[in-house]
């Protein structure tokens, strides 16, 4: 059977996605200071629901308000109040109004929590991020009992989202956040049942899957976002990832999204708003097909049957179709293009050949100051600032339903930073 972008995807749990295009998880930062979904999030996801994707993934929904990926994350860290449940239901109704799926990406930032949120975040071990600047604090190792409590929180968040009308959940175990860091021998230096061997390092993740499945039942889709590798010496590697995917398949997971990288090695973290770049670790054949993780996914598909989602770099219909037809991917994730073209999936399904690569035309440093780009710190800041341009487009869509393609990178950077400060100030009324 020929698989096309419009082909439905049947999941092991019995649910079916109407086509092979998904809106990838992208951090929105549009919740209240208390972590409650807003009308702006409803408007944004309503637009995406009308955009033609078979499934929408939310941005990070955090299970601990003291461990945020960024200010403005949605937070479910206990039983939901009536007001919170009403807000979640309104969000889910908007995000599913076109009959598509809407899955909650559930996460804990771990040691990648910024120090202005928590100076001593919890982690598998007291191993600080190898990044300069003091943006991240000194982590504290979790106790075994705390690990069990966090697994319960993941399950509770999924159960809450299910009750609110979400149609699935994704466990974020990639990009160096808490579950991902447990998998990494660089970040996880424990000597108890959660450290050492790969089986021990994966114990927390598998416990989360088991508790979540028990909470939501057999018919509710559960996905896991997993690094194909950390791309760091001595870190989580492809062989490790393949073993974990096999265990996830045995644990009733319905879909695995293949990603890669951490804050320490961010070159491949495209789907969550981190800059998409090429990397020397990736085969030239993958670069030619645009999708950074296609080769990894193809190798996994030779060993497992669980459906795989691939996100990162896709821009042409031909590359997406080739990935599906070759069996390298079962579902294609779209990120940055949908920050401006909310109906990108529909246009692709109707025959559009190429999505624009907006980032190619963005720069923080004007041409007349081009000499500054020789400095590594300036290049790093410029790349990071471009991410804020996409953040601000999401904000514009949420507020007005329209984007601002002429927005400068500098203006977007200032707007996002100011909003972050306001949210953080509201979290600390003192």
JSON list of N, CA and C in Angstrom, two decimals, residues 33-34 47-48 53 81-82 97 107 120 131 136 183 207 249 254 260 322 337 340 346 354 396 399 408:
[
{"chain": "A", "resi": 33, "resn": "UNK", "atom": "N", "xyz": [0.44, 33.42, 34.94]},
{"chain": "A", "resi": 33, "resn": "UNK", "atom": "CA", "xyz": [1.54, 33.18, 35.86]},
{"chain": "A", "resi": 33, "resn": "UNK", "atom": "C", "xyz": [1.30, 31.94, 36.71]},
{"chain": "A", "resi": 34, "resn": "UNK", "atom": "N", "xyz": [0.03, 31.58, 36.92]},
{"chain": "A", "resi": 34, "resn": "UNK", "atom": "CA", "xyz": [-0.31, 30.39, 37.68]},
{"chain": "A", "resi": 34, "resn": "UNK", "atom": "C", "xyz": [-0.38, 29.13, 36.81]},
{"chain": "A", "resi": 47, "resn": "UNK", "atom": "N", "xyz": [-6.97, 28.14, 15.38]},
{"chain": "A", "resi": 47, "resn": "UNK", "atom": "CA", "xyz": [-6.43, 28.35, 14.03]},
{"chain": "A", "resi": 47, "resn": "UNK", "atom": "C", "xyz": [-5.72, 27.10, 13.54]},
{"chain": "A", "resi": 48, "resn": "UNK", "atom": "N", "xyz": [-4.93, 26.49, 14.41]},
{"chain": "A", "resi": 48, "resn": "UNK", "atom": "CA", "xyz": [-4.22, 25.28, 14.00]},
{"chain": "A", "resi": 48, "resn": "UNK", "atom": "C", "xyz": [-5.18, 24.13, 13.75]},
{"chain": "A", "resi": 53, "resn": "UNK", "atom": "N", "xyz": [-4.01, 19.68, 10.02]},
{"chain": "A", "resi": 53, "resn": "UNK", "atom": "CA", "xyz": [-3.19, 18.61, 10.59]},
{"chain": "A", "resi": 53, "resn": "UNK", "atom": "C", "xyz": [-4.06, 17.53, 11.23]},
{"chain": "A", "resi": 81, "resn": "UNK", "atom": "N", "xyz": [-8.29, 22.64, 39.83]},
{"chain": "A", "resi": 81, "resn": "UNK", "atom": "CA", "xyz": [-9.42, 23.39, 40.36]},
{"chain": "A", "resi": 81, "resn": "UNK", "atom": "C", "xyz": [-10.52, 23.46, 39.30]},
{"chain": "A", "resi": 82, "resn": "UNK", "atom": "N", "xyz": [-11.69, 23.89, 39.71]},
{"chain": "A", "resi": 82, "resn": "UNK", "atom": "CA", "xyz": [-12.79, 24.05, 38.75]},
{"chain": "A", "resi": 82, "resn": "UNK", "atom": "C", "xyz": [-12.41, 25.04, 37.65]},
{"chain": "A", "resi": 97, "resn": "UNK", "atom": "N", "xyz": [-11.75, 21.41, 17.27]},
{"chain": "A", "resi": 97, "resn": "UNK", "atom": "CA", "xyz": [-13.01, 21.77, 16.64]},
{"chain": "A", "resi": 97, "resn": "UNK", "atom": "C", "xyz": [-13.12, 21.34, 15.18]},
{"chain": "A", "resi": 107, "resn": "UNK", "atom": "N", "xyz": [5.60, 17.32, 30.75]},
{"chain": "A", "resi": 107, "resn": "UNK", "atom": "CA", "xyz": [7.04, 17.44, 30.92]},
{"chain": "A", "resi": 107, "resn": "UNK", "atom": "C", "xyz": [7.41, 17.94, 32.32]},
{"chain": "A", "resi": 120, "resn": "UNK", "atom": "N", "xyz": [17.80, 25.87, 42.56]},
{"chain": "A", "resi": 120, "resn": "UNK", "atom": "CA", "xyz": [18.27, 24.51, 42.87]},
{"chain": "A", "resi": 120, "resn": "UNK", "atom": "C", "xyz": [17.26, 23.49, 42.36]},
{"chain": "A", "resi": 131, "resn": "UNK", "atom": "N", "xyz": [27.09, 24.92, 30.91]},
{"chain": "A", "resi": 131, "resn": "UNK", "atom": "CA", "xyz": [26.87, 26.14, 30.14]},
{"chain": "A", "resi": 131, "resn": "UNK", "atom": "C", "xyz": [27.32, 27.34, 30.96]},
{"chain": "A", "resi": 136, "resn": "UNK", "atom": "N", "xyz": [21.46, 28.71, 34.68]},
{"chain": "A", "resi": 136, "resn": "UNK", "atom": "CA", "xyz": [20.88, 27.54, 35.31]},
{"chain": "A", "resi": 136, "resn": "UNK", "atom": "C", "xyz": [21.58, 27.27, 36.64]},
{"chain": "A", "resi": 183, "resn": "UNK", "atom": "N", "xyz": [18.09, 9.27, 31.40]},
{"chain": "A", "resi": 183, "resn": "UNK", "atom": "CA", "xyz": [18.59, 8.31, 30.42]},
{"chain": "A", "resi": 183, "resn": "UNK", "atom": "C", "xyz": [20.07, 8.51, 30.10]},
{"chain": "A", "resi": 207, "resn": "UNK", "atom": "N", "xyz": [8.31, 3.61, 34.31]},
{"chain": "A", "resi": 207, "resn": "UNK", "atom": "CA", "xyz": [7.33, 3.74, 35.40]},
{"chain": "A", "resi": 207, "resn": "UNK", "atom": "C", "xyz": [6.29, 4.80, 35.06]},
{"chain": "A", "resi": 249, "resn": "UNK", "atom": "N", "xyz": [7.76, 0.03, 23.22]},
{"chain": "A", "resi": 249, "resn": "UNK", "atom": "CA", "xyz": [6.80, -0.73, 22.41]},
{"chain": "A", "resi": 249, "resn": "UNK", "atom": "C", "xyz": [6.15, -1.83, 23.26]},
{"chain": "A", "resi": 254, "resn": "UNK", "atom": "N", "xyz": [2.02, 4.10, 21.95]},
{"chain": "A", "resi": 254, "resn": "UNK", "atom": "CA", "xyz": [1.38, 4.10, 20.64]},
{"chain": "A", "resi": 254, "resn": "UNK", "atom": "C", "xyz": [2.17, 4.82, 19.56]},
{"chain": "A", "resi": 260, "resn": "UNK", "atom": "N", "xyz": [16.43, 14.86, 19.17]},
{"chain": "A", "resi": 260, "resn": "UNK", "atom": "CA", "xyz": [17.81, 14.75, 19.58]},
{"chain": "A", "resi": 260, "resn": "UNK", "atom": "C", "xyz": [18.36, 16.04, 20.13]},
{"chain": "A", "resi": 322, "resn": "UNK", "atom": "N", "xyz": [8.64, 11.12, 0.62]},
{"chain": "A", "resi": 322, "resn": "UNK", "atom": "CA", "xyz": [9.69, 10.10, 0.54]},
{"chain": "A", "resi": 322, "resn": "UNK", "atom": "C", "xyz": [9.92, 9.43, 1.89]},
{"chain": "A", "resi": 337, "resn": "UNK", "atom": "N", "xyz": [7.27, 26.42, 10.36]},
{"chain": "A", "resi": 337, "resn": "UNK", "atom": "CA", "xyz": [6.38, 26.97, 9.34]},
{"chain": "A", "resi": 337, "resn": "UNK", "atom": "C", "xyz": [4.99, 27.30, 9.86]},
{"chain": "A", "resi": 340, "resn": "UNK", "atom": "N", "xyz": [3.77, 30.79, 11.26]},
{"chain": "A", "resi": 340, "resn": "UNK", "atom": "CA", "xyz": [3.35, 31.84, 10.34]},
{"chain": "A", "resi": 340, "resn": "UNK", "atom": "C", "xyz": [2.23, 31.34, 9.43]},
{"chain": "A", "resi": 346, "resn": "UNK", "atom": "N", "xyz": [-2.85, 21.85, 5.52]},
{"chain": "A", "resi": 346, "resn": "UNK", "atom": "CA", "xyz": [-3.89, 21.84, 4.50]},
{"chain": "A", "resi": 346, "resn": "UNK", "atom": "C", "xyz": [-3.32, 22.17, 3.12]},
{"chain": "A", "resi": 354, "resn": "UNK", "atom": "N", "xyz": [6.40, 23.36, -1.50]},
{"chain": "A", "resi": 354, "resn": "UNK", "atom": "CA", "xyz": [7.46, 23.80, -0.61]},
{"chain": "A", "resi": 354, "resn": "UNK", "atom": "C", "xyz": [6.94, 24.80, 0.41]},
{"chain": "A", "resi": 396, "resn": "UNK", "atom": "N", "xyz": [1.29, 36.89, 18.58]},
{"chain": "A", "resi": 396, "resn": "UNK", "atom": "CA", "xyz": [0.43, 37.69, 17.71]},
{"chain": "A", "resi": 396, "resn": "UNK", "atom": "C", "xyz": [-0.78, 36.90, 17.25]},
{"chain": "A", "resi": 399, "resn": "UNK", "atom": "N", "xyz": [-3.27, 36.68, 20.09]},
{"chain": "A", "resi": 399, "resn": "UNK", "atom": "CA", "xyz": [-3.94, 37.94, 20.42]},
{"chain": "A", "resi": 399, "resn": "UNK", "atom": "C", "xyz": [-4.87, 38.42, 19.32]},
{"chain": "A", "resi": 408, "resn": "UNK", "atom": "N", "xyz": [10.82, 42.91, 13.41]},
{"chain": "A", "resi": 408, "resn": "UNK", "atom": "CA", "xyz": [12.27, 42.74, 13.48]},
{"chain": "A", "resi": 408, "resn": "UNK", "atom": "C", "xyz": [12.62, 41.75, 14.58]}
]
